[in-house]
Coordinates of C-alpha atoms and ligand atoms in Angstrom, one line a residue:
X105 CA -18.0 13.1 6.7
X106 CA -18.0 9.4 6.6
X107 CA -15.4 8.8 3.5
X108 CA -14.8 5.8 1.4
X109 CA -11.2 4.2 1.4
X110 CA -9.7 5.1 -2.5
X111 CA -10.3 1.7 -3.4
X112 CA -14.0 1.3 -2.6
X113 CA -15.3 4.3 -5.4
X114 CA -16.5 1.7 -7.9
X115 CA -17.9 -0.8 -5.2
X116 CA -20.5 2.1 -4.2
X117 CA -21.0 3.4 -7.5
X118 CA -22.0 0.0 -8.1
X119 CA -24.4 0.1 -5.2
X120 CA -25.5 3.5 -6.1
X121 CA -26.7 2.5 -9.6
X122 CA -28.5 -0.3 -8.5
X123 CA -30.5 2.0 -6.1
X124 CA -31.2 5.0 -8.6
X125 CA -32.5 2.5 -10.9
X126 CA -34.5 0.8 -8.7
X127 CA -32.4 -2.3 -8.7
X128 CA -31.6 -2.4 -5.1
X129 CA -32.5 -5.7 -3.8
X130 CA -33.8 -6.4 -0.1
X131 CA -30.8 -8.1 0.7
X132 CA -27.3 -7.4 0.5
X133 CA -24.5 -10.1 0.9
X134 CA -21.1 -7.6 0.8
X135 CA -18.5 -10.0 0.7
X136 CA -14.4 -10.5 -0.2
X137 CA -11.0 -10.9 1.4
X138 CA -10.5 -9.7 4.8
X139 CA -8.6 -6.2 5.3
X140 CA -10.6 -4.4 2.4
X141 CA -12.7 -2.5 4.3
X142 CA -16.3 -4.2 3.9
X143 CA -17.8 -3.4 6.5
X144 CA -16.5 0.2 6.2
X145 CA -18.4 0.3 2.5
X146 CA -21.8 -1.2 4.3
X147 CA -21.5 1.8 6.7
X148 CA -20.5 4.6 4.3
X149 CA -24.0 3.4 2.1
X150 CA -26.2 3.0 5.1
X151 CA -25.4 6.2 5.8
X152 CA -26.1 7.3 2.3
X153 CA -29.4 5.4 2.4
X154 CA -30.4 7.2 5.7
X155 CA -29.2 10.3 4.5
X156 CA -32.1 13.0 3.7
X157 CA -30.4 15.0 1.2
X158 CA -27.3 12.5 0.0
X159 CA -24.8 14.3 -2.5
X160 CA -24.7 13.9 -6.1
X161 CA -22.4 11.3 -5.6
X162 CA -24.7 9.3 -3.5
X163 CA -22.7 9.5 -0.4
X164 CA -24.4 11.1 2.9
X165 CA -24.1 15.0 3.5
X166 CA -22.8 14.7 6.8
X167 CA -25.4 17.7 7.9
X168 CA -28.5 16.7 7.8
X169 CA -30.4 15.5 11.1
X170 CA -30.3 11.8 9.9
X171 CA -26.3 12.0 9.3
X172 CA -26.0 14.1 12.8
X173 CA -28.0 10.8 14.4
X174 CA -25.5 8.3 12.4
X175 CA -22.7 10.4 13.0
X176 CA -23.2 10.2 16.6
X177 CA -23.6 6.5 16.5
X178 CA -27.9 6.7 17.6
X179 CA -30.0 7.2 14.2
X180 CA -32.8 4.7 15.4
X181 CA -33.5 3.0 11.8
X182 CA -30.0 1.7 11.7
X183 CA -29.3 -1.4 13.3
X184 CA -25.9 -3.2 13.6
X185 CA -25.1 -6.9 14.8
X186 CA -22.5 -8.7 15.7
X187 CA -21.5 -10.7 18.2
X188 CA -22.4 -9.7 21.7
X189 CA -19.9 -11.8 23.8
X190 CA -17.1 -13.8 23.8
X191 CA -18.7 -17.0 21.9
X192 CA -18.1 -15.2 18.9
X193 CA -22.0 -15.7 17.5
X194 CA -24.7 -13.7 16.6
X195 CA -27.7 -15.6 18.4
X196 CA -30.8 -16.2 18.4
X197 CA -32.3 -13.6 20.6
X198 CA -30.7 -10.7 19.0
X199 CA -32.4 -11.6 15.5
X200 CA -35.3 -12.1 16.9
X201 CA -35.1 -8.7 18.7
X202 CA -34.0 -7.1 15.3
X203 CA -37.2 -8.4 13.5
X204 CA -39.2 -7.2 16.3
X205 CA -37.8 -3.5 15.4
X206 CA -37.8 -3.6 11.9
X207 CA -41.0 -4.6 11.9
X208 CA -42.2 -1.2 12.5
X209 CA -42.3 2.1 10.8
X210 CA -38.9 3.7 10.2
X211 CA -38.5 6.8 12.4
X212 CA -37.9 9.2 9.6
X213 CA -39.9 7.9 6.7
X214 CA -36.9 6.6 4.5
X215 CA -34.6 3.2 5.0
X216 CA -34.3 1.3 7.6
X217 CA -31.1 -0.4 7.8
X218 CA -29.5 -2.8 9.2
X219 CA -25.5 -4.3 9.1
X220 CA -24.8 -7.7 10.2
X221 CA -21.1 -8.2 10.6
X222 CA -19.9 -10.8 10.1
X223 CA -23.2 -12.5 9.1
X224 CA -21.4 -15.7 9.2
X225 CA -21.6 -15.8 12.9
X226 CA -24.8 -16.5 13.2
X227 CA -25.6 -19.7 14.2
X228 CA -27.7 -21.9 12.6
X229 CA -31.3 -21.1 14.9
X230 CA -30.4 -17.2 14.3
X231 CA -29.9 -17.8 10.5
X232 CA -32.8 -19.9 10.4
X233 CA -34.8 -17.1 12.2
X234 CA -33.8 -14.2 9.7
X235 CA -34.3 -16.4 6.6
X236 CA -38.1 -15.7 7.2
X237 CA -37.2 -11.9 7.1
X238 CA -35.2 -12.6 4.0
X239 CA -38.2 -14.0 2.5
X240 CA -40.8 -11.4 3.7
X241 CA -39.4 -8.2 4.5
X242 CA -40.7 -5.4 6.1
X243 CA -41.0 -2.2 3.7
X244 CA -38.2 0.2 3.3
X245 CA -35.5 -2.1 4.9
X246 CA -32.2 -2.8 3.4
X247 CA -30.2 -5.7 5.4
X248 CA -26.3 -5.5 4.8
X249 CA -24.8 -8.7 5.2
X250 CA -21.1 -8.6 5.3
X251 CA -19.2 -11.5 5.2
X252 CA -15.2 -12.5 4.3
X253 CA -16.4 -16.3 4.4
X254 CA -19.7 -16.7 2.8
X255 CA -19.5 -19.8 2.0
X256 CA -19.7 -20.5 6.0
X257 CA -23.5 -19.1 5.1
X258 CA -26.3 -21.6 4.2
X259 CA -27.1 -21.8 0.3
X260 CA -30.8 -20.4 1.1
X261 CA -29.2 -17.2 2.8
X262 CA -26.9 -16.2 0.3
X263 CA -29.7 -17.3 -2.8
X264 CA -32.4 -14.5 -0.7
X265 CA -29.4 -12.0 -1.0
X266 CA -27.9 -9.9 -4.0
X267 CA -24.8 -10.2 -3.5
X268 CA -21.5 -7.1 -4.0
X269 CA -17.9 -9.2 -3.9
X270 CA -15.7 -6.6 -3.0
X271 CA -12.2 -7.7 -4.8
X272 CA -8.5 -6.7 -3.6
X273 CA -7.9 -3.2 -4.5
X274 CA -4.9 -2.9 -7.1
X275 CA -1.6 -2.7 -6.0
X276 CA -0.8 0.5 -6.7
X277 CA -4.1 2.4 -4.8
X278 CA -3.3 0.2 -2.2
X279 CA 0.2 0.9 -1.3
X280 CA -0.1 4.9 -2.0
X281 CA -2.8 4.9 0.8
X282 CA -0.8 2.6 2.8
X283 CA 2.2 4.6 3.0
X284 CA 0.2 7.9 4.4
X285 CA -1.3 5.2 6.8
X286 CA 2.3 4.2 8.3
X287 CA 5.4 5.9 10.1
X288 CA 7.6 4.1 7.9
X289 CA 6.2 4.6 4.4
X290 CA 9.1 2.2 2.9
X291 CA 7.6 -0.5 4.4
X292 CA 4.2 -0.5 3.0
X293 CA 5.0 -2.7 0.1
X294 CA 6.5 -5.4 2.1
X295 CA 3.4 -5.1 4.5
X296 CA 1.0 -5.3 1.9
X297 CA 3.1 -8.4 0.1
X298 CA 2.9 -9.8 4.3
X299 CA -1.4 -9.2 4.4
X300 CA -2.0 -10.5 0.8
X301 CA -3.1 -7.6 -0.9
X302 CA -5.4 -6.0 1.5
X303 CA -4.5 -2.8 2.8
X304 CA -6.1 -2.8 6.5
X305 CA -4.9 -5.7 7.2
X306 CA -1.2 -4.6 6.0
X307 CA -1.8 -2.0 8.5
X308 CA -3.2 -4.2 11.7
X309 CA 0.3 -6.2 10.9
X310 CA 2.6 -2.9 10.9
X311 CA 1.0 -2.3 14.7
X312 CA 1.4 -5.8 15.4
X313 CA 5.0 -5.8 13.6
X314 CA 6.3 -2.2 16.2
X315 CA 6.9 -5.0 18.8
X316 CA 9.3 -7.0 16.6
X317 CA 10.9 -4.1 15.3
X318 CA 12.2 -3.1 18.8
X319 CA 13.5 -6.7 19.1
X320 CA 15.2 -7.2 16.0
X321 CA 16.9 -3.3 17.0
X322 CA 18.4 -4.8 20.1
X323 CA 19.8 -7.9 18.6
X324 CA 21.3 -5.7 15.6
X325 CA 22.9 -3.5 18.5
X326 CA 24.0 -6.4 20.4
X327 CA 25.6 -8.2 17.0
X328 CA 27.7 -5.1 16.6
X329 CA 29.4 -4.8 20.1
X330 CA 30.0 -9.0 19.7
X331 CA 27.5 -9.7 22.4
X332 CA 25.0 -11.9 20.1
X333 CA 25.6 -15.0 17.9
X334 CA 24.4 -13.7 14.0
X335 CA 24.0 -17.1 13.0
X336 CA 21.6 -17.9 16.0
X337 CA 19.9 -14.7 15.3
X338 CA 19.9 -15.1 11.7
X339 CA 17.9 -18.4 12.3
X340 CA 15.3 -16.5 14.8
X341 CA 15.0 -13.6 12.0
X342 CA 14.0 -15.4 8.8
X343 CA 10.9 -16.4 10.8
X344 CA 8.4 -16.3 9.0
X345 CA 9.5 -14.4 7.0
X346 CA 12.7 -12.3 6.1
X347 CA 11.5 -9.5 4.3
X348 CA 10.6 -7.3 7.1
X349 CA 13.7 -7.5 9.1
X350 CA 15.6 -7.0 5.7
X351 CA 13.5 -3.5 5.0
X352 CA 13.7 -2.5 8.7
X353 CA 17.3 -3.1 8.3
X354 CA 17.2 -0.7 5.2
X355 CA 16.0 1.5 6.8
X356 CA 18.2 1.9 10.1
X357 CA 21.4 1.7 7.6
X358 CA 19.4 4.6 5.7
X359 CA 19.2 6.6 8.6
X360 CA 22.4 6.0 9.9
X361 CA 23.7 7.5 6.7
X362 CA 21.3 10.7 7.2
X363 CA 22.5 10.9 10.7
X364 CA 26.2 11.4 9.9
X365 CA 25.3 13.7 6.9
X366 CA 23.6 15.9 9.3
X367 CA 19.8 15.3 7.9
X368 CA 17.5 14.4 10.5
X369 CA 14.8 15.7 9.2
X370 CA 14.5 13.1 6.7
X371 CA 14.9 10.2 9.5
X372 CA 12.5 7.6 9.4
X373 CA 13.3 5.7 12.5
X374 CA 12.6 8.4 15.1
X375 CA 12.0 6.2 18.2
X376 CA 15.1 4.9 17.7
X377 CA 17.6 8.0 16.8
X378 CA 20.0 7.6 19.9
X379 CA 20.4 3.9 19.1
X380 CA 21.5 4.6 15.4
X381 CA 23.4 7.2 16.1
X382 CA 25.4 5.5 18.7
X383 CA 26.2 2.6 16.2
X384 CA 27.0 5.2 13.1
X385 CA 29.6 7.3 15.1
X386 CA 31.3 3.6 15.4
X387 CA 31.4 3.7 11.7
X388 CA 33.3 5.5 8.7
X389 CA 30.9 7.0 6.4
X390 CA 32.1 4.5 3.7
X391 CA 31.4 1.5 5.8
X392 CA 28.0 2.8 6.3
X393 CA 27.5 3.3 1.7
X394 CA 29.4 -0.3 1.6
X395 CA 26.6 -1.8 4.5
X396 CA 23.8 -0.1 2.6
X397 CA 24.9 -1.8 -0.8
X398 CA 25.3 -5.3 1.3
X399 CA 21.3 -4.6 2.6
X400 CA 20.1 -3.5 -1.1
X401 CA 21.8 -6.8 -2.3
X402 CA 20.1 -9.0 0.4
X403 CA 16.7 -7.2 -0.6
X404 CA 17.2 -8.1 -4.1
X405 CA 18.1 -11.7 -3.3
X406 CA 15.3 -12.3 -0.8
X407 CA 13.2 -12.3 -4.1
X408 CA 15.0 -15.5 -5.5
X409 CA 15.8 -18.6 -5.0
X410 CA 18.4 -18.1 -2.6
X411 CA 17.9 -19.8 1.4
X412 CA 16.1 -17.4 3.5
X413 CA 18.5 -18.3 6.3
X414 CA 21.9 -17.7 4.1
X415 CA 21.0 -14.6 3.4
X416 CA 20.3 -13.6 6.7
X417 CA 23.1 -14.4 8.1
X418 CA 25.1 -13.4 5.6
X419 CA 24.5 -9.9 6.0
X420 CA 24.2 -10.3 10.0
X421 CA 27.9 -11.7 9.8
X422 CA 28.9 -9.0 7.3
X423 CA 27.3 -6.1 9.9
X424 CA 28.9 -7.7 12.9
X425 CA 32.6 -8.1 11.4
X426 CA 32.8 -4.5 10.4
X427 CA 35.8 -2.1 11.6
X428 CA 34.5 -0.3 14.6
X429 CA 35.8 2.8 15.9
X430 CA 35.4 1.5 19.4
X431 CA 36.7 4.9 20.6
X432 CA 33.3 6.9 20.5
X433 CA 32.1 4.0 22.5
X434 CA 34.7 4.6 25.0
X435 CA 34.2 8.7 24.7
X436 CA 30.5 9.0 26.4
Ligands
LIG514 ZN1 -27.3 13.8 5.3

């Protein structure tokens, strides 16, 4: 079953009204910020209009032949664009082939649909080209155009569509379906702070961010056996931005904690378990409550006024000068 993200509910109810009461224009222009899941709401309701024997709801039933054919990526009155190569636009030839096709009778006697993302690629022939569709269309064809810039779209487009702005879900959906989304569910607010709002692309940063993560581990390994400079790395760290490294740091502390308490089950850093536990058997268990009131400070100073780069080296210096019992490192 083809499922809407928790945010989108309204958005389709909104495009599900419109259709029961005969409201449903043509046209579509589904636009808003990126990392909302547009295009993912164009698909769930083509699917729904495609859909022989859609749900109370609206949505598709995910059984019927037509949702077998979508499901399966080759119901033949659906037809998706985007661009076909690396020039990023959707040309000329590829409206003109889709007006060829929707031009004739839909395959199953309902909708025939058709998702152009983003429809601000097109250039200005193949925009010129589909404007005539816009302004004659075939029966029984709804066009989805979806679009995080549609002001990139000429003014006679966008007046031939009706348009659905699809805002920034509110905080609070967004981050509880975040944190079931990422290994490390503490960091979901910080992520979604990072992507402005907008949940997948919170998400595309946290794969993006797994690289960094590693990094930053290395250096916070190397600062504690006095092989790296914490106010050099402090100056690296802040860049762009200090929140992540502080909540990453957070969390290793945390789990350093959990470690020497003997609950690992609760660990969040997993890939890195032989790593923290090397640097918590340097530590006394106090240090380790002292460090993670140190961190919890930082966090809560991060959000004022305070120099980014202070801060970070502040608590780089403080984790660096700490008592070590160098003995377990001798031990192994
Ligand atoms: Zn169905």
């Amino acid at each position: 079953m083809n499922e809407l993200y928790p945010w989108q509910s309204s958005d389709f109810a909104d495009l599900q009204q419109r259709r029961t009461q005969g409201r449903l224009a043509h046209a579509l222009l589904i636009c808003g910020p990126t990392g909302i899941g547009k295009h993912h709401l164009a698909d769930v309701f083509a699917q729904s209009l495609l859909c022989a024997e859609p749900q109370a709801d609206g949505l598709g039933c995910g059984q019927c032949h037509a949702c077998t054919l979508y499901a399966a990526g080759n119901h033949p009155d659906l037809f998706r664009l985007s661009p076909e190569d690396e020039s990023k636009v959707i040309k000329i030839d590829q409206i003109r082939d889709l007006i060829e096709k929707v031009s004739l009778s839909s395959h199953y006697g309902r909708y025939k649909v058709v998702i152009l993302n983003p429809a601000d690629a097109m250039n200005i022939a193949a925009a010129n080209a589909l404007l005539k569709t816009l302004e004659e269309p075939p029966a029984d064809t709804v066009l989805l155009l979806v679009t995080d810039r549609p002001s990139f779209l000429s003014a006679t487009i966008r007046s031939r569509c009706q348009s659905l702005r699809q805002g920034l879900p509110a905080a609070e959906k967004a981050q509880s379906w975040l944190s079931t989304q990422l290994e490390n569910s503490q960091e979901a607010a910080v992520l979604l702070a990072l992507a402005g709002g907008a949940p997948l692309a919170a998400l595309t940063l946290a794969a993006d961010q797994l690289d960094r993560r590693k990094d930053l581990l290395r250096g916070w390994q190397q600062l504690a056996s006095g092989q790296a400079d914490p106010v050099k790395l402090a100056a690296e760290w802040v860049k762009p931005d200090l929140h992540l490294p502080i909540s990453w740091m957070y969390g290793w502390v945390a789990d350093m904690i959990r470690l020497r308490n003997g609950s690992e089950e609760r660990l969040t850093n997993l890939d890195a378990k032989a790593t923290l536990q090397k640097l918590a058997e340097e530590l006394d268990l106090t240090r380790l409550y002292g460090l993670l009131d140190r961190v919890l400070d930082t966090i809560k100073l991060a959000n004022s006024q305070v120099n980014a780069q202070i801060l970070m080296e502040g608590i780089l210096l403080y984790w660096s000068n700490l008592p070590r019992n160098k003995l377990s490192g001798q031990v192994k």
